[in-house]
PDB file of C-alpha atoms and ligand atoms in Angstrom:
ATOM      1  CA  MET A   1      10.826 -18.118  -2.110  1.00 97.00           C
ATOM      2  CA  PHE A   2       9.516 -17.317  -5.584  1.00 98.00           C
ATOM      3  CA  GLY A   3       9.887 -13.776  -6.914  1.00 98.00           C
ATOM      4  CA  TYR A   4       7.977 -12.665  -9.993  1.00 98.00           C
ATOM      5  CA  GLY A   5       7.862  -8.868  -9.597  1.00 98.00           C
ATOM      6  CA  SER A   6      10.175  -6.585  -7.668  1.00 97.00           C
ATOM      7  CA  LEU A   7      11.511  -9.658  -5.868  1.00 97.00           C
ATOM      8  CA  ILE A   8      13.237 -10.602  -9.126  1.00 97.00           C
ATOM      9  CA  TRP A   9      15.528  -7.576  -9.238  1.00 94.00           C
ATOM     10  CA  ARG A  10      15.513  -6.501  -5.582  1.00 95.00           C
ATOM     11  CA  PRO A  11      15.080  -9.596  -3.408  1.00 94.00           C
ATOM     12  CA  ASP A  12      16.651  -7.954  -0.340  1.00 92.00           C
ATOM     13  CA  ILE A  13      16.537 -11.251   1.546  1.00 92.00           C
ATOM     14  CA  PRO A  14      19.563 -13.308   2.531  1.00 93.00           C
ATOM     15  CA  HIS A  15      19.675 -16.284   0.187  1.00 95.00           C
ATOM     16  CA  SER A  16      22.266 -18.890  -0.642  1.00 95.00           C
ATOM     17  CA  ARG A  17      21.078 -19.620  -4.200  1.00 96.00           C
ATOM     18  CA  ALA A  18      18.952 -18.003  -6.871  1.00 97.00           C
ATOM     19  CA  ARG A  19      17.696 -19.902  -9.913  1.00 97.00           C
ATOM     20  CA  PRO A  20      15.243 -19.210 -12.726  1.00 98.00           C
ATOM     21  CA  ALA A  21      11.957 -20.913 -11.876  1.00 98.00           C
ATOM     22  CA  ARG A  22       8.445 -21.325 -13.278  1.00 98.00           C
ATOM     23  CA  LEU A  23       5.045 -21.309 -11.699  1.00 98.00           C
ATOM     24  CA  GLU A  24       2.670 -23.263 -13.871  1.00 97.00           C
ATOM     25  CA  GLY A  25      -1.034 -22.382 -14.013  1.00 97.00           C
ATOM     26  CA  TRP A  26      -0.487 -18.721 -13.083  1.00 98.00           C
ATOM     27  CA  SER A  27      -0.106 -15.565 -15.144  1.00 98.00           C
ATOM     28  CA  ARG A  28       1.479 -12.266 -14.079  1.00 98.00           C
ATOM     29  CA  ARG A  29      -0.788  -9.228 -14.346  1.00 98.00           C
ATOM     30  CA  PHE A  30      -0.497  -5.526 -13.463  1.00 98.00           C
ATOM     31  CA  TRP A  31      -3.764  -5.754 -11.585  1.00 98.00           C
ATOM     32  CA  GLN A  32      -2.673  -4.906  -8.045  1.00 98.00           C
ATOM     33  CA  GLY A  33      -2.796  -1.351  -6.690  1.00 98.00           C
ATOM     34  CA  SER A  34       0.324   0.095  -5.083  1.00 97.00           C
ATOM     35  CA  HIS A  35      -0.402   2.784  -2.498  1.00 95.00           C
ATOM     36  CA  ASP A  36       2.871   2.399  -0.624  1.00 92.00           C
ATOM     37  CA  HIS A  37       5.668   1.699  -3.125  1.00 95.00           C
ATOM     38  CA  ARG A  38       4.892   2.902  -6.660  1.00 96.00           C
ATOM     39  CA  GLY A  39       1.922   5.143  -5.933  1.00 96.00           C
ATOM     40  CA  LEU A  40       0.250   7.024  -3.108  1.00 97.00           C
ATOM     41  CA  PRO A  41      -2.889   6.409  -1.042  1.00 95.00           C
ATOM     42  CA  HIS A  42      -4.922   8.883  -3.128  1.00 96.00           C
ATOM     43  CA  ALA A  43      -3.225   7.945  -6.421  1.00 97.00           C
ATOM     44  CA  PRO A  44      -2.229   4.272  -6.499  1.00 97.00           C
ATOM     45  CA  GLY A  45       0.127   2.864  -9.068  1.00 98.00           C
ATOM     46  CA  ARG A  46      -0.079  -0.641 -10.506  1.00 98.00           C
ATOM     47  CA  VAL A  47       2.165  -3.580  -9.702  1.00 98.00           C
ATOM     48  CA  VAL A  48       1.985  -7.269 -10.497  1.00 98.00           C
ATOM     49  CA  THR A  49       0.082 -10.082  -8.905  1.00 98.00           C
ATOM     50  CA  LEU A  50      -0.589 -13.629 -10.081  1.00 98.00           C
ATOM     51  CA  ILE A  51      -3.876 -14.852 -11.509  1.00 98.00           C
ATOM     52  CA  GLU A  52      -4.734 -18.532 -11.847  1.00 97.00           C
ATOM     53  CA  GLU A  53      -5.017 -19.476 -15.498  1.00 97.00           C
ATOM     54  CA  VAL A  54      -4.992 -22.925 -17.047  1.00 97.00           C
ATOM     55  CA  ASP A  55      -1.895 -23.526 -19.228  1.00 96.00           C
ATOM     56  CA  ALA A  56      -0.252 -20.223 -18.230  1.00 97.00           C
ATOM     57  CA  VAL A  57       3.356 -20.126 -17.034  1.00 97.00           C
ATOM     58  CA  CYS A  58       4.929 -17.371 -14.952  1.00 98.00           C
ATOM     59  CA  HIS A  59       8.713 -17.103 -15.093  1.00 98.00           C
ATOM     60  CA  GLY A  60      10.599 -15.722 -12.123  1.00 98.00           C
ATOM     61  CA  ILE A  61      13.386 -16.507  -9.684  1.00 98.00           C
ATOM     62  CA  ALA A  62      13.472 -19.043  -6.859  1.00 97.00           C
ATOM     63  CA  TYR A  63      15.607 -18.094  -3.860  1.00 97.00           C
ATOM     64  CA  LEU A  64      16.892 -20.619  -1.386  1.00 96.00           C
ATOM     65  CA  VAL A  65      16.612 -19.012   2.059  1.00 95.00           C
ATOM     66  CA  GLU A  66      18.516 -21.145   4.528  1.00 91.00           C
ATOM     67  CA  ARG A  67      19.532 -18.719   7.245  1.00 87.00           C
ATOM     68  CA  ASP A  68      17.253 -16.356   9.171  1.00 90.00           C
ATOM     69  CA  ALA A  69      14.202 -17.528   7.244  1.00 92.00           C
ATOM     70  CA  ALA A  70      11.827 -16.294   9.956  1.00 93.00           C
ATOM     71  CA  THR A  71      13.309 -12.790   9.821  1.00 94.00           C
ATOM     72  CA  ALA A  72      13.269 -12.830   6.016  1.00 94.00           C
ATOM     73  CA  LEU A  73       9.566 -13.690   6.051  1.00 95.00           C
ATOM     74  CA  GLU A  74       8.838 -10.965   8.606  1.00 95.00           C
ATOM     75  CA  ASP A  75      10.634  -8.423   6.408  1.00 95.00           C
ATOM     76  CA  LEU A  76       8.786  -9.609   3.313  1.00 95.00           C
ATOM     77  CA  ASP A  77       5.432  -9.592   5.123  1.00 96.00           C
ATOM     78  CA  TYR A  78       6.063  -5.905   5.848  1.00 95.00           C
ATOM     79  CA  ARG A  79       7.254  -5.083   2.343  1.00 94.00           C
ATOM     80  CA  GLU A  80       4.329  -6.902   0.702  1.00 94.00           C
ATOM     81  CA  LYS A  81       1.731  -5.712   3.221  1.00 93.00           C
ATOM     82  CA  ASN A  82      -0.474  -3.907   0.722  1.00 94.00           C
ATOM     83  CA  GLY A  83      -2.714  -6.856  -0.089  1.00 96.00           C
ATOM     84  CA  TYR A  84      -0.264  -9.707  -0.706  1.00 97.00           C
ATOM     85  CA  ARG A  85      -0.566 -12.998   1.143  1.00 97.00           C
ATOM     86  CA  ARG A  86       1.926 -15.806   1.436  1.00 97.00           C
ATOM     87  CA  ARG A  87       0.921 -18.874  -0.458  1.00 97.00           C
ATOM     88  CA  ASP A  88       2.505 -22.292  -0.777  1.00 97.00           C
ATOM     89  CA  VAL A  89       3.248 -23.044  -4.413  1.00 97.00           C
ATOM     90  CA  GLU A  90       4.859 -25.781  -6.443  1.00 97.00           C
ATOM     91  CA  LEU A  91       7.815 -24.397  -8.361  1.00 98.00           C
ATOM     92  CA  ALA A  92       9.390 -25.884 -11.453  1.00 98.00           C
ATOM     93  CA  ILE A  93      13.165 -25.417 -11.468  1.00 97.00           C
ATOM     94  CA  GLY A  94      14.744 -26.915 -14.544  1.00 94.00           C
ATOM     95  CA  THR A  95      13.283 -30.413 -14.683  1.00 96.00           C
ATOM     96  CA  ASP A  96      12.691 -30.593 -10.911  1.00 96.00           C
ATOM     97  CA  SER A  97       9.803 -29.378  -8.867  1.00 96.00           C
ATOM     98  CA  THR A  98       9.873 -28.164  -5.306  1.00 96.00           C
ATOM     99  CA  LEU A  99       7.584 -26.506  -2.790  1.00 97.00           C
ATOM    100  CA  GLY A 100       8.041 -22.811  -2.264  1.00 97.00           C
ATOM    101  CA  ILE A 101       6.337 -19.643  -1.099  1.00 97.00           C
ATOM    102  CA  ALA A 102       5.047 -16.784  -3.237  1.00 97.00           C
ATOM    103  CA  TYR A 103       3.456 -13.487  -2.231  1.00 97.00           C
ATOM    104  CA  ILE A 104       0.223 -13.262  -4.210  1.00 98.00           C
ATOM    105  CA  ALA A 105      -2.376 -10.487  -3.995  1.00 98.00           C
ATOM    106  CA  PRO A 106      -5.769 -12.224  -4.285  1.00 97.00           C
ATOM    107  CA  ARG A 107      -8.840 -10.682  -5.874  1.00 97.00           C
ATOM    108  CA  ASP A 108     -10.478  -9.979  -2.509  1.00 97.00           C
ATOM    109  CA  ASN A 109      -7.679  -7.775  -1.127  1.00 97.00           C
ATOM    110  CA  HIS A 110      -8.354  -4.098  -0.371  1.00 97.00           C
ATOM    111  CA  ALA A 111      -5.821  -2.828  -2.944  1.00 97.00           C
ATOM    112  CA  TYR A 112      -6.855  -5.057  -5.857  1.00 98.00           C
ATOM    113  CA  LEU A 113      -7.628  -3.044  -9.004  1.00 98.00           C
ATOM    114  CA  GLY A 114      -8.271  -5.858 -11.444  1.00 98.00           C
ATOM    115  CA  PRO A 115      -8.186  -5.880 -15.223  1.00 98.00           C
ATOM    116  CA  ALA A 116      -8.451  -2.770 -17.386  1.00 98.00           C
ATOM    117  CA  PRO A 117      -7.645  -1.958 -21.024  1.00 98.00           C
ATOM    118  CA  LEU A 118      -3.859  -2.044 -21.494  1.00 98.00           C
ATOM    119  CA  ASP A 119      -3.818   1.578 -22.610  1.00 98.00           C
ATOM    120  CA  GLN A 120      -5.538   2.629 -19.383  1.00 98.00           C
ATOM    121  CA  ILE A 121      -3.044   0.624 -17.297  1.00 98.00           C
ATOM    122  CA  ALA A 122      -0.205   2.305 -19.254  1.00 98.00           C
ATOM    123  CA  THR A 123      -1.601   5.765 -18.433  1.00 98.00           C
ATOM    124  CA  GLN A 124      -1.861   4.919 -14.737  1.00 98.00           C
ATOM    125  CA  ILE A 125       1.721   3.630 -14.704  1.00 98.00           C
ATOM    126  CA  LEU A 126       2.997   6.733 -16.525  1.00 97.00           C
ATOM    127  CA  GLU A 127       1.300   9.013 -14.007  1.00 97.00           C
ATOM    128  CA  SER A 128       2.174   7.173 -10.783  1.00 97.00           C
ATOM    129  CA  THR A 129       5.056   7.541  -8.420  1.00 97.00           C
ATOM    130  CA  GLY A 130       5.576   6.598  -4.765  1.00 97.00           C
ATOM    131  CA  PRO A 131       8.165   6.211  -1.991  1.00 96.00           C
ATOM    132  CA  SER A 132      10.002   3.415  -3.877  1.00 95.00           C
ATOM    133  CA  GLY A 133      10.198   5.389  -7.141  1.00 96.00           C
ATOM    134  CA  THR A 134       8.234   5.780 -10.323  1.00 97.00           C
ATOM    135  CA  ASN A 135       5.816   3.143 -11.483  1.00 98.00           C
ATOM    136  CA  ARG A 136       7.578   3.262 -14.888  1.00 97.00           C
ATOM    137  CA  ASP A 137      10.823   2.226 -13.243  1.00 96.00           C
ATOM    138  CA  TYR A 138       9.096  -0.859 -11.752  1.00 97.00           C
ATOM    139  CA  LEU A 139       7.752  -1.846 -15.175  1.00 98.00           C
ATOM    140  CA  TYR A 140      11.056  -1.245 -16.992  1.00 97.00           C
ATOM    141  CA  ARG A 141      13.051  -3.174 -14.390  1.00 97.00           C
ATOM    142  CA  LEU A 142      10.633  -6.071 -14.694  1.00 98.00           C
ATOM    143  CA  GLY A 143      10.879  -6.007 -18.498  1.00 98.00           C
ATOM    144  CA  ASP A 144      14.704  -5.933 -18.328  1.00 97.00           C
ATOM    145  CA  ALA A 145      14.793  -8.748 -15.769  1.00 97.00           C
ATOM    146  CA  LEU A 146      12.502 -10.949 -17.877  1.00 98.00           C
ATOM    147  CA  ARG A 147      14.655 -10.349 -20.968  1.00 98.00           C
ATOM    148  CA  GLN A 148      17.710 -11.373 -18.957  1.00 97.00           C
ATOM    149  CA  LEU A 149      15.889 -14.563 -18.010  1.00 96.00           C
ATOM    150  CA  ASP A 150      14.932 -15.050 -21.644  1.00 97.00           C
ATOM    151  CA  ALA A 151      11.350 -15.301 -20.411  1.00 96.00           C
ATOM    152  CA  ASP A 152       8.312 -14.454 -22.484  1.00 94.00           C
ATOM    153  CA  ASP A 153       5.462 -12.431 -20.993  1.00 98.00           C
ATOM    154  CA  ALA A 154       3.220 -10.742 -23.559  1.00 97.00           C
ATOM    155  CA  HIS A 155       1.282  -8.750 -20.930  1.00 98.00           C
ATOM    156  CA  VAL A 156       4.444  -7.179 -19.475  1.00 98.00           C
ATOM    157  CA  PHE A 157       6.204  -6.584 -22.806  1.00 98.00           C
ATOM    158  CA  GLU A 158       3.159  -5.039 -24.511  1.00 98.00           C
ATOM    159  CA  LEU A 159       2.590  -2.757 -21.557  1.00 98.00           C
ATOM    160  CA  GLU A 160       6.262  -1.814 -21.466  1.00 98.00           C
ATOM    161  CA  ALA A 161       6.217  -0.922 -25.177  1.00 97.00           C
ATOM    162  CA  LEU A 162       3.123   1.276 -24.692  1.00 97.00           C
ATOM    163  CA  VAL A 163       4.614   3.086 -21.708  1.00 97.00           C
ATOM    164  CA  ARG A 164       8.058   3.571 -23.276  1.00 96.00           C
ATOM    165  CA  LYS A 165       6.438   5.057 -26.394  1.00 95.00           C
ATOM    166  CA  ARG A 166       4.683   7.685 -24.280  1.00 94.00           C
ATOM    167  CA  ASP A 167       7.444   8.201 -21.711  1.00 93.00           C
ATOM    168  CA  PRO A 168       8.142  11.957 -21.511  1.00 86.00           C
ATOM    169  CA  ASP A 169      11.753  11.217 -20.542  1.00 87.00           C
ATOM    170  CA  GLY A 170      12.200   9.160 -23.691  1.00 77.00           C
ATOM    171  CA  HIS A 171      13.152   5.781 -22.190  1.00 72.00           C
ATOM    172  CA  GLN A 172      12.950   3.906 -25.486  1.00 70.00           C
ATOM    173  CA  LEU A 173      13.561   0.187 -25.607  1.00 65.00           C
ATOM    174  CA  GLN A 174      17.119  -0.495 -26.847  1.00 55.00           C
ATOM    175  CA  CYS A 175      17.093  -3.544 -29.117  1.00 49.00           C
TER     176      CYS A 175
HETATM  177  C1  SIN B   1       7.061 -10.484  -6.109  1.00 67.31           C
HETATM  178  O1  SIN B   1       7.919  -9.765  -6.592  1.00 67.31           O
HETATM  179  O2  SIN B   1       7.214 -11.732  -6.104  1.00 67.31           O
HETATM  180  C2  SIN B   1       5.810  -9.925  -5.472  1.00 67.31           C
HETATM  181  C3  SIN B   1       5.284  -8.707  -6.128  1.00 67.31           C
HETATM  182  C4  SIN B   1       6.151  -7.480  -6.022  1.00 67.31           C
HETATM  183  O3  SIN B   1       6.600  -7.140  -4.905  1.00 67.31           O
HETATM  184  O4  SIN B   1       6.408  -6.834  -7.042  1.00 67.31           O
END
């Protein structure tokens, strides 16, 4: 199972191993609406999905799910129900590659918001909150997790800098 968003810092699935992994040919974008976790039905937040892009690399975590895989998938299907679909992907782990599953929200899903100027995405994230917490918290956790992985992601880091600068609670980036 490949996690590239909240599944990086809150997998909540029983797994026997977790390793940094890469998905080549995909980029992570805050283009998916969140009506159930980081926003509300009338005021969606924004969370990440993956977009196919030649030469792009998305860094995340690969989890080895050996026990209760069927239950884990059922739980994840429920958690990722707002537009995500399971997709078979080829993961790069170190110098090896292996087949895995990722939850990707395709362009034709009902909650897809698509691209927008980064400043506009930052405003939406600053203003959104839902049952799982603030949209800012999702972005900051993702930024922190990617730094821990030593992974580069200009889209996430630029957005994080914009949001932190305007955060009324003053969550500045500590460097
Ligand atoms: C994932 O984390 O892999 C899927 C997107 C999300 O739940 O944030």
